[in-house]
CSV table of C-alpha atoms and ligand atoms in Angstrom, one decimal:
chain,number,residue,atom,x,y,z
A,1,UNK,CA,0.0,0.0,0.0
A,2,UNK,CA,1.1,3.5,-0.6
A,3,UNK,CA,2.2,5.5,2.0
A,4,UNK,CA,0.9,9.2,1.1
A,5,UNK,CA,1.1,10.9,4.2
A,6,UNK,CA,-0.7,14.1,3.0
A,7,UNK,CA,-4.0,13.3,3.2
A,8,UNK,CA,-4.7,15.8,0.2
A,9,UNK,CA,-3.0,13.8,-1.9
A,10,UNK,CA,-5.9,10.5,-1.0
A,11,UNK,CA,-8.7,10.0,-2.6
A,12,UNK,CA,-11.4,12.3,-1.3
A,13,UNK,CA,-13.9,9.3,-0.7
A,14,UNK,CA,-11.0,8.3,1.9
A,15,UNK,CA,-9.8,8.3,5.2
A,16,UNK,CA,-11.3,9.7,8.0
A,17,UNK,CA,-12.4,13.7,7.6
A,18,UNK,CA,-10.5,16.4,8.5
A,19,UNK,CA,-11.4,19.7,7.6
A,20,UNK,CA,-10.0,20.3,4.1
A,21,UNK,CA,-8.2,17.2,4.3
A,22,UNK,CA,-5.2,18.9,6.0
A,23,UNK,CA,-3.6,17.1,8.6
A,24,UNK,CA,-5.1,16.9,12.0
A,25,UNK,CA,-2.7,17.5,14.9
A,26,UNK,CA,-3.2,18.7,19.0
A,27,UNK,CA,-1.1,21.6,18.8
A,28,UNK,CA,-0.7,24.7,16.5
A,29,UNK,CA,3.0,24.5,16.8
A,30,UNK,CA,3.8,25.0,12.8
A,31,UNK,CA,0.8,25.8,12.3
A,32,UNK,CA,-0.2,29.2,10.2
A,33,UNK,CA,-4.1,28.7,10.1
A,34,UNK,CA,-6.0,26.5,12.3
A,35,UNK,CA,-9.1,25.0,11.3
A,36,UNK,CA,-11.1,24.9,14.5
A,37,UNK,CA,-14.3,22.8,15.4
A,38,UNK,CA,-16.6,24.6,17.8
A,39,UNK,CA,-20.1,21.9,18.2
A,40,UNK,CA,-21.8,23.9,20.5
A,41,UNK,CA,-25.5,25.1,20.6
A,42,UNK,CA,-26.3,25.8,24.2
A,43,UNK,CA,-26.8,29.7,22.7
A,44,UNK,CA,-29.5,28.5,20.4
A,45,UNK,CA,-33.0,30.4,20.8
A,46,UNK,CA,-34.8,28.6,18.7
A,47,UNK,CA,-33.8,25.4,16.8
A,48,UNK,CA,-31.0,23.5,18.2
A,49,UNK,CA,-28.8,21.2,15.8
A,50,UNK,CA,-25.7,23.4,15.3
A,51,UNK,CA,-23.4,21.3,17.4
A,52,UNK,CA,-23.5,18.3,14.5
A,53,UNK,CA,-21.8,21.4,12.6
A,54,UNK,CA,-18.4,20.5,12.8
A,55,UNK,CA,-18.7,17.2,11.8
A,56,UNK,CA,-20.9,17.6,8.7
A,57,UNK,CA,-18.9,20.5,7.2
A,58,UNK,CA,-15.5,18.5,7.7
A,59,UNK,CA,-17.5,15.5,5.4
A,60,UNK,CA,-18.6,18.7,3.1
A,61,UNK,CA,-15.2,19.7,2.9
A,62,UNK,CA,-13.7,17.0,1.0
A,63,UNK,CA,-15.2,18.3,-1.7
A,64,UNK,CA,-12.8,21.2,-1.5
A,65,UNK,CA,-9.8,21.2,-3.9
A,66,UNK,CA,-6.5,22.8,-3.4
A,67,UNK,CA,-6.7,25.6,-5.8
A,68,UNK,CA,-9.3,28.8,-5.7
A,69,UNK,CA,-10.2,29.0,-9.6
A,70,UNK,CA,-11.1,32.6,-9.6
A,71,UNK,CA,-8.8,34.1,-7.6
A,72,UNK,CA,-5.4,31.5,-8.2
A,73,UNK,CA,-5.3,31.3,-4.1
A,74,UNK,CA,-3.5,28.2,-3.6
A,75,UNK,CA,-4.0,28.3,0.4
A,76,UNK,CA,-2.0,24.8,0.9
A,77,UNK,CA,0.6,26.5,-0.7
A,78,UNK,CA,0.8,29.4,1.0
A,79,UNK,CA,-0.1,28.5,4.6
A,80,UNK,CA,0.9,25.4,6.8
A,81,UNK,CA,-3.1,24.8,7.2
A,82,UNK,CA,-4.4,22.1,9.9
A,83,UNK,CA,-7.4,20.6,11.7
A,84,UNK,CA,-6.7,21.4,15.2
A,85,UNK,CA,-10.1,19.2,16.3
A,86,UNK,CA,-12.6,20.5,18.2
A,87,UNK,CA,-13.0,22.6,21.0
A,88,UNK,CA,-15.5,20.7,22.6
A,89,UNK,CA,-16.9,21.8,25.8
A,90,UNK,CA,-16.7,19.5,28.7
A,91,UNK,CA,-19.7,21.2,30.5
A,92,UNK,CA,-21.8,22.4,28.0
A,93,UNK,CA,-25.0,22.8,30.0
A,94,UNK,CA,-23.1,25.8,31.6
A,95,UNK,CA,-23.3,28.2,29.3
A,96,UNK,CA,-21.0,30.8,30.1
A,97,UNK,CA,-19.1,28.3,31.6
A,98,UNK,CA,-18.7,26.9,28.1
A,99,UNK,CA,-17.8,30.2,26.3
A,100,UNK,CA,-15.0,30.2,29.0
A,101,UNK,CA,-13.5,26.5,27.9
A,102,UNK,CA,-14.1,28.2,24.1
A,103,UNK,CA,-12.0,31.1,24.9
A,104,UNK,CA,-9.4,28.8,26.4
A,105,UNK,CA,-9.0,26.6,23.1
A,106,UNK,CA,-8.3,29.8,21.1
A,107,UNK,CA,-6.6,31.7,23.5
A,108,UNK,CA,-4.0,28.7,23.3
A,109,UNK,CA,-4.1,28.5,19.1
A,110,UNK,CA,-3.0,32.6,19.4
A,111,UNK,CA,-0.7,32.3,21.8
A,112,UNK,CA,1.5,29.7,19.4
A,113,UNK,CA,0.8,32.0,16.8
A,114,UNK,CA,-1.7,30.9,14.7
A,115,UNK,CA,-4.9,32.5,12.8
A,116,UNK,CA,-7.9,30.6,13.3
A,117,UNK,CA,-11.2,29.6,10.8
A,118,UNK,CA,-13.6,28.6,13.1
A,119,UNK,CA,-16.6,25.9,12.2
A,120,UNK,CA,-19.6,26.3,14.7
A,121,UNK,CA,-21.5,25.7,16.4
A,122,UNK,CA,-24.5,28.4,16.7
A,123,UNK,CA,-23.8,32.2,16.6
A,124,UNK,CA,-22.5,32.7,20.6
A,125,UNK,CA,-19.4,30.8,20.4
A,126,UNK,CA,-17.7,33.9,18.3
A,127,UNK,CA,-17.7,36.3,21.3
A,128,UNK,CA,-15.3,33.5,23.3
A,129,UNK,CA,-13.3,33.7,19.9
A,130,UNK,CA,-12.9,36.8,20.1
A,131,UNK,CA,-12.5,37.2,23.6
A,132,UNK,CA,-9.2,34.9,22.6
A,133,UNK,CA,-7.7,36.6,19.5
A,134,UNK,CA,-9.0,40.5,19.9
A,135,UNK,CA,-6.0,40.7,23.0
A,136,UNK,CA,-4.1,43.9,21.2
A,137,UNK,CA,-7.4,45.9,21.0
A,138,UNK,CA,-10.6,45.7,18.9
A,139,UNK,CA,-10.7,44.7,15.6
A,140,UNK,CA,-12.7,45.5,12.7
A,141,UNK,CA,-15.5,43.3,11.5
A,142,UNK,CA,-17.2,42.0,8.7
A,143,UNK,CA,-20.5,40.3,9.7
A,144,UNK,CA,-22.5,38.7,7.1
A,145,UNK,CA,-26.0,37.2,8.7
A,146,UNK,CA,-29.9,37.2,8.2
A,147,UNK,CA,-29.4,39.0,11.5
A,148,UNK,CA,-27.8,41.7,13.3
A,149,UNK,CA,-27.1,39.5,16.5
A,150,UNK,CA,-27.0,42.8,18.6
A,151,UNK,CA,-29.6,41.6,20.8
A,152,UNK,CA,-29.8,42.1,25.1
A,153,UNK,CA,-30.8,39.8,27.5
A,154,UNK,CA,-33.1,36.9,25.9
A,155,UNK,CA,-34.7,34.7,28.8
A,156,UNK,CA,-33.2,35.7,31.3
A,157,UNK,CA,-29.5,34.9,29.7
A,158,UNK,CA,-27.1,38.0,28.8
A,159,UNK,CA,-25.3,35.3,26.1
A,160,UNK,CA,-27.5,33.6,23.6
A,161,UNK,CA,-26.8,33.1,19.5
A,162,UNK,CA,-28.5,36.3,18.9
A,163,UNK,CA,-26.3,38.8,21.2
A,164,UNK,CA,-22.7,38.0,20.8
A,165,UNK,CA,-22.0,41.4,18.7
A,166,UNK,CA,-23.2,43.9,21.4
A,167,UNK,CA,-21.3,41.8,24.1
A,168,UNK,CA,-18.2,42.2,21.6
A,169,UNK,CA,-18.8,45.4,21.1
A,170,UNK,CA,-19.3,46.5,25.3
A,171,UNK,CA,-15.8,44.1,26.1
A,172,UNK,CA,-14.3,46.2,23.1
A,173,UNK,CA,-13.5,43.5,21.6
A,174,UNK,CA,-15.0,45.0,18.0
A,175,UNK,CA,-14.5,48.9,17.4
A,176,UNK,CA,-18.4,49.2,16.0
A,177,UNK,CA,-17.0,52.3,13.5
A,178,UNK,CA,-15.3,49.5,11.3
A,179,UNK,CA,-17.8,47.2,11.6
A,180,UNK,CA,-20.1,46.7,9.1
A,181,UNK,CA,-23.2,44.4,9.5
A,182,UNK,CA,-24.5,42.5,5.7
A,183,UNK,CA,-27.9,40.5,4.5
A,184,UNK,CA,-29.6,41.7,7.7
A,185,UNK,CA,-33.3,40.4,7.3
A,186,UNK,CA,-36.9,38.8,8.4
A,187,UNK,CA,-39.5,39.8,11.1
A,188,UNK,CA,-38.5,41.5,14.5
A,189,UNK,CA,-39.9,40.5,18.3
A,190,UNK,CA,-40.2,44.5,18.1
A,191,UNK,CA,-39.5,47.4,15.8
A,192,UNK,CA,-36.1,48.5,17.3
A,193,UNK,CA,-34.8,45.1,18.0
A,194,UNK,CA,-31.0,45.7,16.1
A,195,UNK,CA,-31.1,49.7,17.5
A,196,UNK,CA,-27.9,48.9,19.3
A,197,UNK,CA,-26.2,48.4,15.8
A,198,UNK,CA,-26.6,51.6,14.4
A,199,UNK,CA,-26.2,53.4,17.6
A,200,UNK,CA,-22.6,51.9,18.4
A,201,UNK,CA,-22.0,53.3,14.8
A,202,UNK,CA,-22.0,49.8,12.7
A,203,UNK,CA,-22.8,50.3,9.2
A,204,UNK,CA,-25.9,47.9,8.5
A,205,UNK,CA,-26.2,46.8,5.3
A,206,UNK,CA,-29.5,44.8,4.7
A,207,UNK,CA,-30.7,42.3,1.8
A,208,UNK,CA,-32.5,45.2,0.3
A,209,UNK,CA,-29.5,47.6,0.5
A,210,UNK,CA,-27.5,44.7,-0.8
A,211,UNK,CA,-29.9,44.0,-3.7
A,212,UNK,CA,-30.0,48.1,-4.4
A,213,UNK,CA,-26.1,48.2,-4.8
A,214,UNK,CA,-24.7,44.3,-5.5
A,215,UNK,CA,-22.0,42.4,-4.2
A,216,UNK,CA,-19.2,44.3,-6.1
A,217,UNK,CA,-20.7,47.7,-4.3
A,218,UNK,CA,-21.0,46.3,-0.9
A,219,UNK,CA,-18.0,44.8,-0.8
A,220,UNK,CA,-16.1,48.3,-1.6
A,221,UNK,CA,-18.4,49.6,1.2
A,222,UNK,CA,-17.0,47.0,3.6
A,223,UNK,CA,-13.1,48.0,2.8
A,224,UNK,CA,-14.0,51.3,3.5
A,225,UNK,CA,-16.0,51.0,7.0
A,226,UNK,CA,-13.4,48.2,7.9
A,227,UNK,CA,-10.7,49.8,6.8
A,228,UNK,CA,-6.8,49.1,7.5
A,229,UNK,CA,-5.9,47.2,10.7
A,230,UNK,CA,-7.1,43.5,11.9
A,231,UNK,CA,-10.0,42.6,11.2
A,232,UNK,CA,-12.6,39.6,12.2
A,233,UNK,CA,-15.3,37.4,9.3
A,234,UNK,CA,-17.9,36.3,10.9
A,235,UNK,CA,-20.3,34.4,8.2
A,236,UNK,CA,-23.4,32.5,9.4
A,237,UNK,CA,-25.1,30.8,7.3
A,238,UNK,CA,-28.3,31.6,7.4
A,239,UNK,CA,-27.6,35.0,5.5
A,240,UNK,CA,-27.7,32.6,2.4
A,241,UNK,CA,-30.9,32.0,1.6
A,242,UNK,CA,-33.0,29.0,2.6
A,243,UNK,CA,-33.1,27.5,-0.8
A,244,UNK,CA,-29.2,27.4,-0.2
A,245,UNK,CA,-29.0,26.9,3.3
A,246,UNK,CA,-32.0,25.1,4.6
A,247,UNK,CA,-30.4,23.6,7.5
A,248,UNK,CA,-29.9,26.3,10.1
A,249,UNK,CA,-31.8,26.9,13.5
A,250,UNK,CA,-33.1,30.2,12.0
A,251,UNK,CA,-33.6,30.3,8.5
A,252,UNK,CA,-34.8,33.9,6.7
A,253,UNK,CA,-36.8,34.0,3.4
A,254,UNK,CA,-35.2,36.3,0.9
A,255,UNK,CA,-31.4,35.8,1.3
A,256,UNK,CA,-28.1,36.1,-0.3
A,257,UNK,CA,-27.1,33.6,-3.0
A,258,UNK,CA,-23.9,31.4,-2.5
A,259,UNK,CA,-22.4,33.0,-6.0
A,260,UNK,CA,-23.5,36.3,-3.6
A,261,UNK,CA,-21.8,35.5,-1.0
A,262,UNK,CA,-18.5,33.9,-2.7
A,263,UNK,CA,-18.2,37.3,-5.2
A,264,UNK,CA,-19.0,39.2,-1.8
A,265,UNK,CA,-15.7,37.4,-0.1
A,266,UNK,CA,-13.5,37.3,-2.7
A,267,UNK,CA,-13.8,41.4,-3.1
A,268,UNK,CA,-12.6,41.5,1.0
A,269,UNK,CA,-9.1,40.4,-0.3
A,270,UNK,CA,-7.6,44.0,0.5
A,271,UNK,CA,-8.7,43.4,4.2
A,272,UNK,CA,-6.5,42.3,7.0
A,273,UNK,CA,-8.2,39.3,8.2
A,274,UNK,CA,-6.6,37.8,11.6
A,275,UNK,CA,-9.6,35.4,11.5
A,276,UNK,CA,-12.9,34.1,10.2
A,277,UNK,CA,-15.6,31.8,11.5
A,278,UNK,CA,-19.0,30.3,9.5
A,279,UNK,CA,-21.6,29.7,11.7
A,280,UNK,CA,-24.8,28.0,12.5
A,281,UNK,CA,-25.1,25.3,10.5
A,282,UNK,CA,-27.6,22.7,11.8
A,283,UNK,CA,-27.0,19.2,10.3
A,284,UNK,CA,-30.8,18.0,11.6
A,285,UNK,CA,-32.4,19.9,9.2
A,286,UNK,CA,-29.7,19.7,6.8
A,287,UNK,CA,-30.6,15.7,5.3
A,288,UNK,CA,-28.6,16.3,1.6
A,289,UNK,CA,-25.9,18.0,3.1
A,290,UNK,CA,-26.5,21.3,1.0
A,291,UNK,CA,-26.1,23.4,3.8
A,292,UNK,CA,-22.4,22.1,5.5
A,293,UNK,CA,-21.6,22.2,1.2
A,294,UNK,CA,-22.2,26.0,1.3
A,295,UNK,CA,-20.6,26.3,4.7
A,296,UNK,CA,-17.4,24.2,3.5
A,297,UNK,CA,-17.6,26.4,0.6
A,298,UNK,CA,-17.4,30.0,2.5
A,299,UNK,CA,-15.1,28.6,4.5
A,300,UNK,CA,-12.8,28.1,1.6
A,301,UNK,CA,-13.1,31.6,0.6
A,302,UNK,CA,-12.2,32.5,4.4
A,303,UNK,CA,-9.4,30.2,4.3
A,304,UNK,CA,-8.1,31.8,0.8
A,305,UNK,CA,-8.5,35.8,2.3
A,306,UNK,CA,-6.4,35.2,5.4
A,307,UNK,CA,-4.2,32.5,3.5
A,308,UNK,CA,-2.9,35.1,1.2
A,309,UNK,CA,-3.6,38.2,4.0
A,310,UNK,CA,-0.4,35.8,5.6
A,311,UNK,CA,1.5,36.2,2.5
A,312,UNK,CA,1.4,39.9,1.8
A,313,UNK,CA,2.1,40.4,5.9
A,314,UNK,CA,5.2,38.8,5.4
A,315,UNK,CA,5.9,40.2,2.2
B,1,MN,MN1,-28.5,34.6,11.7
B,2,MN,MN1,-26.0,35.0,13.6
């Protein structure tokens, strides 16, 4: 039998899944981008599902070749990329308990030096991440959802899948002038439910605004509002919409196409992305795996914009 000890180099059908296909390893000693599992959904509102995340989108990803054919991003190439597992939570009906062991994975993936592409998980677990990585001040943002996720206390609970961007924004982890909100969407409990988002000063962009100008226009928005200086991705999935994306604890009528999306991602290449995460996808109601496709699909484009972000840093 051949020994091929990259598992890139396999047959896709083979082997067990790693995100990508890239090695998996413990530590992100040598590592330039970490490819992180989050599968955790105690923030979920609604419909739960969105800790089977991880696992689906790994599977999704080895449809994933090496080489992005639009761009020429060769990520492999340019980055030592590995699965660094998952950063499980060993008592996840705690919930900010959990966010804590969260923080503590990606605290330790920084600290070797690292950038890390998160796979969630619903929409809480990126305030632990950022918590980890945004230690040198706040970063800018880029925040591509159905929803604005600048909600307050929901049930009682100050942390839930629909707040972690106002909690960012209060532990200044995220400065909200270059943060820019796109694809923002659906019904409301009440009239002023994403106030806090254009009050901190976050540029909101919704699906009507983004159907008015087009990908090319919002993304040239987003480089302005972001700006130079580090910079966060956070992409959840159910700003695609549900015809893309059915599987996702909230899904919103009326969304963003995945040729959207990808065109919109490609066009943040001038940005300094120090890391990325795609979010919420919920395997349950995800039976043909469309959903962790799209997700492993974004998450290449992620992986590409830090990948060659790396490059021109060292340059
Ligand atoms: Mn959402
Ligand atoms: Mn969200």
């Amino acid at each position: 039998m051949t020994d091929i000890t990259d598992p890139q180099l396999r047959p896709r059908y083979s082997g067990v899944a790693t995100f990508f296909r890239t090695p998996l390893r413990d530590s992100a000693e040598g590592v330039d981008i970490a490819v992180v599992g989050v599968p955790f959904d105690g923030g979920a509102t609604h419909r739960t599902g969105a800790r089977h995340g991880p696992r689906a989108v790994r599977e999704q990803t080895t449809m994933i070749r090496r080489v992005n054919q639009a761009t020429g991003v060769a990520p492999f190439d340019l980055a030592r990329v590995a699965d660094l597992g998952d950063a499980w939570v060993e008592r996840p009906f705690e919930l900010e308990g959990a966010l804590r062991e969260i923080e503590v994975v990606f605290a330790a993936i920084r600290a070797e030096g690292a950038a890390t592409l998160a796979i969630g998980g619903d929409h809480s677990v990126s305030l632990p991440i950022l918590r980890a990585i945004a230690r040198s001040g706040p970063l800018g943002l880029v925040h591509v959802d159905a929803h604005c996720d600048t909600g307050d206390d929901y049930l009682g609970s100050r942390f839930h899948h629909g707040a972690p961007f106002r909690r960012a924004v209060e532990e200044g982890l995220i400065d909200p002038k270059r943060a820019i909100q796109i694809g923002i969407r659906g019904s409301l409990n009440h009239r002023d439910m994403w106030d806090f988002s254009r009050e901190s000063g976050m540029r909101v962009v919704t699906i009507e605004e983004f159907d008015d100008l087009g990908w090319r226009k919002v993304a040239e928005e987003a480089v302005r509002v972001v700006g130079p200086g580090p910079a966060y991705l956070s992409f959840d999935i159910d700003s695609l919409d549900p015809a893309f994306a059915p599987g996702t604890g909230t899904p919103e009528a009326g969304g963003l196409t995945t040729r959207e999306a990808q065109r919109l991602l490609r066009a943040l290449a001038p940005l300094d992305l120090v890391g990325a995460d795609v979010v919420e996808v919920s395997p349950p109601f995800d039976p043909s795996g469309a959903t962790a496709l799209a997700a492993a699909t974004i998450a290449f484009e992620a992986l590409c914009l830090i990948a060659a972000g790396r490059v021109r840093e060292r340059a």
